[in-house]
Amino acid sequence: DAGVIQSPRHEVTEMGQEVTLRCKPISGHDYLFWYRQTMMRGLELLIYFNNNVPIDDSGMPEDRFSAKMPNASFSTLKIQPSEPRDSAVYFCASRGPSYEQYFGPGTRLTVT
Amino acid sequence: DAKTTQPPSMDCAEGRAANLPCNHSTISGNEYVYWYRQIHSQGPQYIIHGLKNNETNEMASLIITEDRKSSTLILPHATLRDTAVYYCIAREVGNEKLTFGTGTRLTIIP
């Protein structure tokens, strides 16, 4: 298995632009998680899905952030408009049968 | 989920066993202990988990005290590639969320 796949690996954008991060979970995993990691706040859970349905989005920082999972093999995290404080590494993870989570390589986002 | 406490950093000589402690004195009977690690610039990696029995897999061993108030992750023969931040997390049954703390930064010394 290829593991969790994220794209792009790096994204540099200007403040105010829309950013879309993509994730393909491990096949057969029915839970998908989006995390954000910064030096100041560490690794934070933003939202998670079960069977493509958002279950808990309490970690989403504000309305500029949205996430979708149109099917079992694809999810997006969108930031519109982006701000410099959104600069972080964003991780996607999917869950295995023993509640263990498998993380992707992350997308490093820089907003200038 | 119970709060976990870990030392901020540790060193270990290459080839020796690395023993990483975790305190979870308020853990409840239905909370598992999970260990993850994060190598620099990579996503976190699942290592092992347990409830009350000791566990072993190809990566590590997990020793949980009888009162379940603390645990130790053991990397039996540490290599330079084991240099990473190690996170100990208590997860309640039925709770999908993982709350990552600051972890232990383990440095393997050649």
PDB file of C-alpha atoms in Angstrom:
ATOM      1  CA  ASP A   1       0.000   0.000   0.000  1.00  0.00           C
ATOM      2  CA  ALA A   2       1.235   3.480  -0.836  1.00  0.00           C
ATOM      3  CA  GLY A   3       0.140   4.916   2.470  1.00  0.00           C
ATOM      4  CA  VAL A   4      -1.656   8.220   2.870  1.00  0.00           C
ATOM      5  CA  ILE A   5      -0.941  10.521  -0.036  1.00  0.00           C
ATOM      6  CA  GLN A   6      -0.995  14.298   0.227  1.00  0.00           C
ATOM      7  CA  SER A   7      -0.545  16.978  -2.367  1.00  0.00           C
ATOM      8  CA  PRO A   8       1.022  19.349  -2.879  1.00  0.00           C
ATOM      9  CA  ARG A   9       4.005  18.750  -0.594  1.00  0.00           C
ATOM     10  CA  HIS A  10       4.821  22.446  -0.542  1.00  0.00           C
ATOM     11  CA  GLU A  11       2.614  25.424  -1.245  1.00  0.00           C
ATOM     12  CA  VAL A  12       3.605  29.066  -1.244  1.00  0.00           C
ATOM     13  CA  THR A  13       0.857  31.590  -1.788  1.00  0.00           C
ATOM     14  CA  GLU A  14       0.069  35.219  -1.180  1.00  0.00           C
ATOM     15  CA  MET A  15      -2.293  36.459   1.471  1.00  0.00           C
ATOM     16  CA  GLY A  16      -5.871  36.488   0.247  1.00  0.00           C
ATOM     17  CA  GLN A  17      -5.481  33.626  -2.193  1.00  0.00           C
ATOM     18  CA  GLU A  18      -7.427  30.386  -1.984  1.00  0.00           C
ATOM     19  CA  VAL A  19      -5.466  27.286  -1.009  1.00  0.00           C
ATOM     20  CA  THR A  20      -6.605  23.706  -1.519  1.00  0.00           C
ATOM     21  CA  LEU A  21      -4.836  20.790   0.103  1.00  0.00           C
ATOM     22  CA  ARG A  22      -5.563  17.234  -1.017  1.00  0.00           C
ATOM     23  CA  CYS A  23      -5.481  13.855   0.644  1.00  0.00           C
ATOM     24  CA  LYS A  24      -5.954  10.262  -0.419  1.00  0.00           C
ATOM     25  CA  PRO A  25      -6.396   7.922   2.552  1.00  0.00           C
ATOM     26  CA  ILE A  26      -5.318   4.321   2.746  1.00  0.00           C
ATOM     27  CA  SER A  27      -7.799   2.117   0.918  1.00  0.00           C
ATOM     28  CA  GLY A  28     -10.329   0.549   3.259  1.00  0.00           C
ATOM     29  CA  HIS A  29      -9.860   3.061   6.058  1.00  0.00           C
ATOM     30  CA  ASP A  30     -13.169   4.713   6.853  1.00  0.00           C
ATOM     31  CA  TYR A  31     -11.896   7.486   9.115  1.00  0.00           C
ATOM     32  CA  LEU A  32      -9.949  10.483   7.845  1.00  0.00           C
ATOM     33  CA  PHE A  33      -8.357  13.237   9.922  1.00  0.00           C
ATOM     34  CA  TRP A  34      -6.877  16.646   9.145  1.00  0.00           C
ATOM     35  CA  TYR A  35      -4.237  18.091  11.507  1.00  0.00           C
ATOM     36  CA  ARG A  36      -2.203  21.278  11.561  1.00  0.00           C
ATOM     37  CA  GLN A  37       1.253  21.581  13.111  1.00  0.00           C
ATOM     38  CA  THR A  38       3.015  24.784  14.111  1.00  0.00           C
ATOM     39  CA  MET A  39       5.915  25.479  16.418  1.00  0.00           C
ATOM     40  CA  MET A  40       3.713  27.501  18.728  1.00  0.00           C
ATOM     41  CA  ARG A  41       0.679  25.216  18.980  1.00  0.00           C
ATOM     42  CA  GLY A  42       2.083  21.784  18.164  1.00  0.00           C
ATOM     43  CA  LEU A  43      -0.065  19.202  16.392  1.00  0.00           C
ATOM     44  CA  GLU A  44      -3.773  20.042  16.440  1.00  0.00           C
ATOM     45  CA  LEU A  45      -6.750  18.105  15.108  1.00  0.00           C
ATOM     46  CA  LEU A  46      -8.852  20.238  12.789  1.00  0.00           C
ATOM     47  CA  ILE A  47     -11.618  17.907  11.624  1.00  0.00           C
ATOM     48  CA  TYR A  48     -12.328  14.249  11.071  1.00  0.00           C
ATOM     49  CA  PHE A  49     -14.662  12.232   8.844  1.00  0.00           C
ATOM     50  CA  ASN A  50     -16.266   8.822   9.132  1.00  0.00           C
ATOM     51  CA  ASN A  51     -17.529   7.209   5.945  1.00  0.00           C
ATOM     52  CA  ASN A  52     -17.138  10.564   4.166  1.00  0.00           C
ATOM     53  CA  VAL A  53     -19.291  12.418   6.717  1.00  0.00           C
ATOM     54  CA  PRO A  54     -17.756  15.148   8.899  1.00  0.00           C
ATOM     55  CA  ILE A  55     -18.072  14.089  12.515  1.00  0.00           C
ATOM     56  CA  ASP A  56     -16.224  16.729  14.496  1.00  0.00           C
ATOM     57  CA  ASP A  57     -15.025  20.044  13.102  1.00  0.00           C
ATOM     58  CA  SER A  58     -14.530  21.769  16.442  1.00  0.00           C
ATOM     59  CA  GLY A  59     -10.839  22.228  15.726  1.00  0.00           C
ATOM     60  CA  MET A  60     -11.368  24.213  12.548  1.00  0.00           C
ATOM     61  CA  PRO A  61     -10.022  27.649  13.438  1.00  0.00           C
ATOM     62  CA  GLU A  62     -12.558  29.788  11.616  1.00  0.00           C
ATOM     63  CA  ASP A  63     -14.937  30.003   8.692  1.00  0.00           C
ATOM     64  CA  ARG A  64     -12.102  30.550   6.266  1.00  0.00           C
ATOM     65  CA  PHE A  65     -11.345  26.849   6.646  1.00  0.00           C
ATOM     66  CA  SER A  66     -13.518  24.168   5.072  1.00  0.00           C
ATOM     67  CA  ALA A  67     -13.066  20.462   4.430  1.00  0.00           C
ATOM     68  CA  LYS A  68     -14.863  17.996   2.224  1.00  0.00           C
ATOM     69  CA  MET A  69     -14.743  14.311   1.513  1.00  0.00           C
ATOM     70  CA  PRO A  70     -16.702  13.628  -1.679  1.00  0.00           C
ATOM     71  CA  ASN A  71     -15.776   9.943  -1.714  1.00  0.00           C
ATOM     72  CA  ALA A  72     -13.875   7.347   0.260  1.00  0.00           C
ATOM     73  CA  SER A  73     -10.612   7.983  -1.542  1.00  0.00           C
ATOM     74  CA  PHE A  74     -10.354  11.756  -1.565  1.00  0.00           C
ATOM     75  CA  SER A  75     -10.568  14.708   0.783  1.00  0.00           C
ATOM     76  CA  THR A  76      -9.754  18.398   0.525  1.00  0.00           C
ATOM     77  CA  LEU A  77      -8.970  21.110   3.034  1.00  0.00           C
ATOM     78  CA  LYS A  78      -9.566  24.587   1.687  1.00  0.00           C
ATOM     79  CA  ILE A  79      -8.522  27.947   3.105  1.00  0.00           C
ATOM     80  CA  GLN A  80     -10.186  30.993   1.590  1.00  0.00           C
ATOM     81  CA  PRO A  81      -8.880  33.641   1.947  1.00  0.00           C
ATOM     82  CA  SER A  82      -5.502  32.575   3.274  1.00  0.00           C
ATOM     83  CA  GLU A  83      -3.588  34.612   5.860  1.00  0.00           C
ATOM     84  CA  PRO A  84       0.059  34.542   6.974  1.00  0.00           C
ATOM     85  CA  ARG A  85      -0.952  32.956  10.300  1.00  0.00           C
ATOM     86  CA  ASP A  86      -2.212  29.923   8.384  1.00  0.00           C
ATOM     87  CA  SER A  87       1.377  29.034   7.571  1.00  0.00           C
ATOM     88  CA  ALA A  88       1.934  25.558   8.980  1.00  0.00           C
ATOM     89  CA  VAL A  89       2.364  21.929   8.040  1.00  0.00           C
ATOM     90  CA  TYR A  90      -0.972  20.257   7.382  1.00  0.00           C
ATOM     91  CA  PHE A  91      -1.244  16.511   7.840  1.00  0.00           C
ATOM     92  CA  CYS A  92      -3.887  14.091   6.742  1.00  0.00           C
ATOM     93  CA  ALA A  93      -4.288  10.724   8.466  1.00  0.00           C
ATOM     94  CA  SER A  94      -6.503   7.678   8.091  1.00  0.00           C
ATOM     95  CA  ARG A  95      -7.391   5.169  10.765  1.00  0.00           C
ATOM     96  CA  GLY A  96      -6.637   1.489  10.870  1.00  0.00           C
ATOM     97  CA  PRO A  97      -8.608  -1.290  12.589  1.00  0.00           C
ATOM     98  CA  SER A  98      -7.036  -0.787  16.035  1.00  0.00           C
ATOM     99  CA  TYR A  99      -7.663   2.952  16.096  1.00  0.00           C
ATOM    100  CA  GLU A 100      -4.083   3.596  15.024  1.00  0.00           C
ATOM    101  CA  GLN A 101      -3.716   6.530  12.669  1.00  0.00           C
ATOM    102  CA  TYR A 102      -1.472   6.557   9.635  1.00  0.00           C
ATOM    103  CA  PHE A 103      -0.238   9.978   8.650  1.00  0.00           C
ATOM    104  CA  GLY A 104       0.693  11.349   5.280  1.00  0.00           C
ATOM    105  CA  PRO A 105       3.910  13.263   4.608  1.00  0.00           C
ATOM    106  CA  GLY A 106       2.207  16.611   5.093  1.00  0.00           C
ATOM    107  CA  THR A 107       1.816  19.800   3.083  1.00  0.00           C
ATOM    108  CA  ARG A 108       4.014  22.686   4.124  1.00  0.00           C
ATOM    109  CA  LEU A 109       2.007  25.860   3.543  1.00  0.00           C
ATOM    110  CA  THR A 110       3.605  29.277   3.493  1.00  0.00           C
ATOM    111  CA  VAL A 111       1.381  32.334   3.137  1.00  0.00           C
ATOM    112  CA  THR A 112       3.249  35.562   2.442  1.00  0.00           C
TER     113      THR A 112
ATOM    114  CA  ASP B   1      -8.565  11.603  27.835  1.00  0.00           C
ATOM    115  CA  ALA B   2      -6.002  11.441  30.622  1.00  0.00           C
ATOM    116  CA  LYS B   3      -3.127  13.890  30.588  1.00  0.00           C
ATOM    117  CA  THR B   4       0.280  12.367  29.903  1.00  0.00           C
ATOM    118  CA  THR B   5       3.641  13.688  31.079  1.00  0.00           C
ATOM    119  CA  GLN B   6       6.934  12.977  29.333  1.00  0.00           C
ATOM    120  CA  PRO B   7      10.476  14.291  29.783  1.00  0.00           C
ATOM    121  CA  PRO B   8      11.218  16.919  27.153  1.00  0.00           C
ATOM    122  CA  SER B   9      14.401  15.295  25.925  1.00  0.00           C
ATOM    123  CA  MET B  10      16.605  12.211  26.259  1.00  0.00           C
ATOM    124  CA  ASP B  11      19.806  10.903  24.762  1.00  0.00           C
ATOM    125  CA  CYS B  12      20.690   7.277  24.074  1.00  0.00           C
ATOM    126  CA  ALA B  13      23.822   5.674  22.677  1.00  0.00           C
ATOM    127  CA  GLU B  14      23.486   3.917  19.364  1.00  0.00           C
ATOM    128  CA  GLY B  15      23.002   0.181  19.812  1.00  0.00           C
ATOM    129  CA  ARG B  16      21.705   0.513  23.348  1.00  0.00           C
ATOM    130  CA  ALA B  17      18.111   0.166  24.471  1.00  0.00           C
ATOM    131  CA  ALA B  18      16.186   3.420  24.588  1.00  0.00           C
ATOM    132  CA  ASN B  19      13.669   3.553  27.424  1.00  0.00           C
ATOM    133  CA  LEU B  20      11.143   6.370  27.148  1.00  0.00           C
ATOM    134  CA  PRO B  21       8.919   6.961  30.188  1.00  0.00           C
ATOM    135  CA  CYS B  22       5.403   8.316  30.261  1.00  0.00           C
ATOM    136  CA  ASN B  23       3.312   9.230  33.269  1.00  0.00           C
ATOM    137  CA  HIS B  24      -0.480   8.943  33.015  1.00  0.00           C
ATOM    138  CA  SER B  25      -1.523   8.859  36.653  1.00  0.00           C
ATOM    139  CA  THR B  26      -5.145   9.830  35.967  1.00  0.00           C
ATOM    140  CA  ILE B  27      -5.746   7.214  33.291  1.00  0.00           C
ATOM    141  CA  SER B  28      -9.081   5.438  33.479  1.00  0.00           C
ATOM    142  CA  GLY B  29      -9.809   1.787  32.929  1.00  0.00           C
ATOM    143  CA  ASN B  30     -11.070   2.290  29.392  1.00  0.00           C
ATOM    144  CA  GLU B  31      -8.163   4.362  28.119  1.00  0.00           C
ATOM    145  CA  TYR B  32      -5.479   2.876  25.919  1.00  0.00           C
ATOM    146  CA  VAL B  33      -1.899   4.116  25.799  1.00  0.00           C
ATOM    147  CA  TYR B  34      -0.639   4.891  22.291  1.00  0.00           C
ATOM    148  CA  TRP B  35       2.858   5.788  21.196  1.00  0.00           C
ATOM    149  CA  TYR B  36       3.736   7.682  18.048  1.00  0.00           C
ATOM    150  CA  ARG B  37       6.938   9.230  16.849  1.00  0.00           C
ATOM    151  CA  GLN B  38       7.735  12.019  14.441  1.00  0.00           C
ATOM    152  CA  ILE B  39      11.004  12.048  12.601  1.00  0.00           C
ATOM    153  CA  HIS B  40      12.072  15.488  11.432  1.00  0.00           C
ATOM    154  CA  SER B  41      10.014  16.788   8.489  1.00  0.00           C
ATOM    155  CA  GLN B  42       7.835  13.671   8.362  1.00  0.00           C
ATOM    156  CA  GLY B  43       4.327  12.853   9.509  1.00  0.00           C
ATOM    157  CA  PRO B  44       3.816  11.132  12.851  1.00  0.00           C
ATOM    158  CA  GLN B  45       4.277   7.369  12.765  1.00  0.00           C
ATOM    159  CA  TYR B  46       2.291   4.898  14.843  1.00  0.00           C
ATOM    160  CA  ILE B  47       4.505   2.655  16.987  1.00  0.00           C
ATOM    161  CA  ILE B  48       2.467   0.595  19.423  1.00  0.00           C
ATOM    162  CA  HIS B  49      -0.458   0.681  21.825  1.00  0.00           C
ATOM    163  CA  GLY B  50      -1.717  -1.211  24.862  1.00  0.00           C
ATOM    164  CA  LEU B  51      -4.361  -1.298  27.550  1.00  0.00           C
ATOM    165  CA  LYS B  52      -2.874  -3.142  30.513  1.00  0.00           C
ATOM    166  CA  ASN B  53      -0.732  -5.965  29.212  1.00  0.00           C
ATOM    167  CA  ASN B  54       2.772  -5.501  27.923  1.00  0.00           C
ATOM    168  CA  GLU B  55       2.948  -5.413  24.155  1.00  0.00           C
ATOM    169  CA  THR B  56       5.697  -6.041  21.623  1.00  0.00           C
ATOM    170  CA  ASN B  57       5.897  -5.598  17.883  1.00  0.00           C
ATOM    171  CA  GLU B  58       8.646  -5.304  15.312  1.00  0.00           C
ATOM    172  CA  MET B  59       9.359  -1.716  16.284  1.00  0.00           C
ATOM    173  CA  ALA B  60       9.221  -1.610  20.065  1.00  0.00           C
ATOM    174  CA  SER B  61       7.965  -2.949  23.364  1.00  0.00           C
ATOM    175  CA  LEU B  62       5.466  -1.254  25.644  1.00  0.00           C
ATOM    176  CA  ILE B  63       5.616  -1.912  29.349  1.00  0.00           C
ATOM    177  CA  ILE B  64       2.613  -0.712  31.370  1.00  0.00           C
ATOM    178  CA  THR B  65       2.798  -0.764  35.160  1.00  0.00           C
ATOM    179  CA  GLU B  66       0.298  -2.866  37.032  1.00  0.00           C
ATOM    180  CA  ASP B  67      -1.533   0.208  38.330  1.00  0.00           C
ATOM    181  CA  ARG B  68      -1.475   1.627  34.772  1.00  0.00           C
ATOM    182  CA  LYS B  69      -0.262   4.998  36.002  1.00  0.00           C
ATOM    183  CA  SER B  70       2.858   4.935  33.888  1.00  0.00           C
ATOM    184  CA  SER B  71       4.392   3.167  30.930  1.00  0.00           C
ATOM    185  CA  THR B  72       7.723   2.797  29.178  1.00  0.00           C
ATOM    186  CA  LEU B  73       8.395   2.502  25.482  1.00  0.00           C
ATOM    187  CA  ILE B  74      11.479   0.430  24.767  1.00  0.00           C
ATOM    188  CA  LEU B  75      13.438   0.557  21.527  1.00  0.00           C
ATOM    189  CA  PRO B  76      15.675  -2.477  22.029  1.00  0.00           C
ATOM    190  CA  HIS B  77      18.620  -1.535  19.815  1.00  0.00           C
ATOM    191  CA  ALA B  78      18.468   2.147  18.998  1.00  0.00           C
ATOM    192  CA  THR B  79      19.829   3.360  15.674  1.00  0.00           C
ATOM    193  CA  LEU B  80      20.442   6.870  14.389  1.00  0.00           C
ATOM    194  CA  ARG B  81      17.178   6.621  12.468  1.00  0.00           C
ATOM    195  CA  ASP B  82      15.303   6.416  15.775  1.00  0.00           C
ATOM    196  CA  THR B  83      16.125  10.059  16.490  1.00  0.00           C
ATOM    197  CA  ALA B  84      12.674  11.652  16.676  1.00  0.00           C
ATOM    198  CA  VAL B  85      10.046  13.185  18.934  1.00  0.00           C
ATOM    199  CA  TYR B  86       8.104  10.459  20.721  1.00  0.00           C
ATOM    200  CA  TYR B  87       4.530  11.068  21.830  1.00  0.00           C
ATOM    201  CA  CYS B  88       2.652   9.142  24.502  1.00  0.00           C
ATOM    202  CA  ILE B  89      -1.131   9.541  24.222  1.00  0.00           C
ATOM    203  CA  ALA B  90      -4.008   8.226  26.307  1.00  0.00           C
ATOM    204  CA  ARG B  91      -7.093   7.506  24.199  1.00  0.00           C
ATOM    205  CA  GLU B  92     -10.486   6.635  25.611  1.00  0.00           C
ATOM    206  CA  VAL B  93     -12.385   3.763  24.018  1.00  0.00           C
ATOM    207  CA  GLY B  94     -14.788   5.161  21.457  1.00  0.00           C
ATOM    208  CA  ASN B  95     -12.958   8.473  21.191  1.00  0.00           C
ATOM    209  CA  GLU B  96     -11.422   8.922  17.771  1.00  0.00           C
ATOM    210  CA  LYS B  97      -9.388  11.966  18.705  1.00  0.00           C
ATOM    211  CA  LEU B  98      -5.696  11.864  19.515  1.00  0.00           C
ATOM    212  CA  THR B  99      -4.341  14.736  21.582  1.00  0.00           C
ATOM    213  CA  PHE B 100      -0.651  15.219  20.971  1.00  0.00           C
ATOM    214  CA  GLY B 101       1.404  16.859  23.700  1.00  0.00           C
ATOM    215  CA  THR B 102       4.961  18.070  23.380  1.00  0.00           C
ATOM    216  CA  GLY B 103       6.529  14.603  23.548  1.00  0.00           C
ATOM    217  CA  THR B 104      10.109  13.540  24.247  1.00  0.00           C
ATOM    218  CA  ARG B 105      12.830  14.480  21.824  1.00  0.00           C
ATOM    219  CA  LEU B 106      15.051  11.394  21.654  1.00  0.00           C
ATOM    220  CA  THR B 107      18.523  11.836  20.239  1.00  0.00           C
ATOM    221  CA  ILE B 108      20.555   8.763  19.395  1.00  0.00           C
ATOM    222  CA  ILE B 109      24.247   9.430  19.875  1.00  0.00           C
ATOM    223  CA  PRO B 110      26.729   7.649  17.546  1.00  0.00           C
TER     224      PRO B 110
END
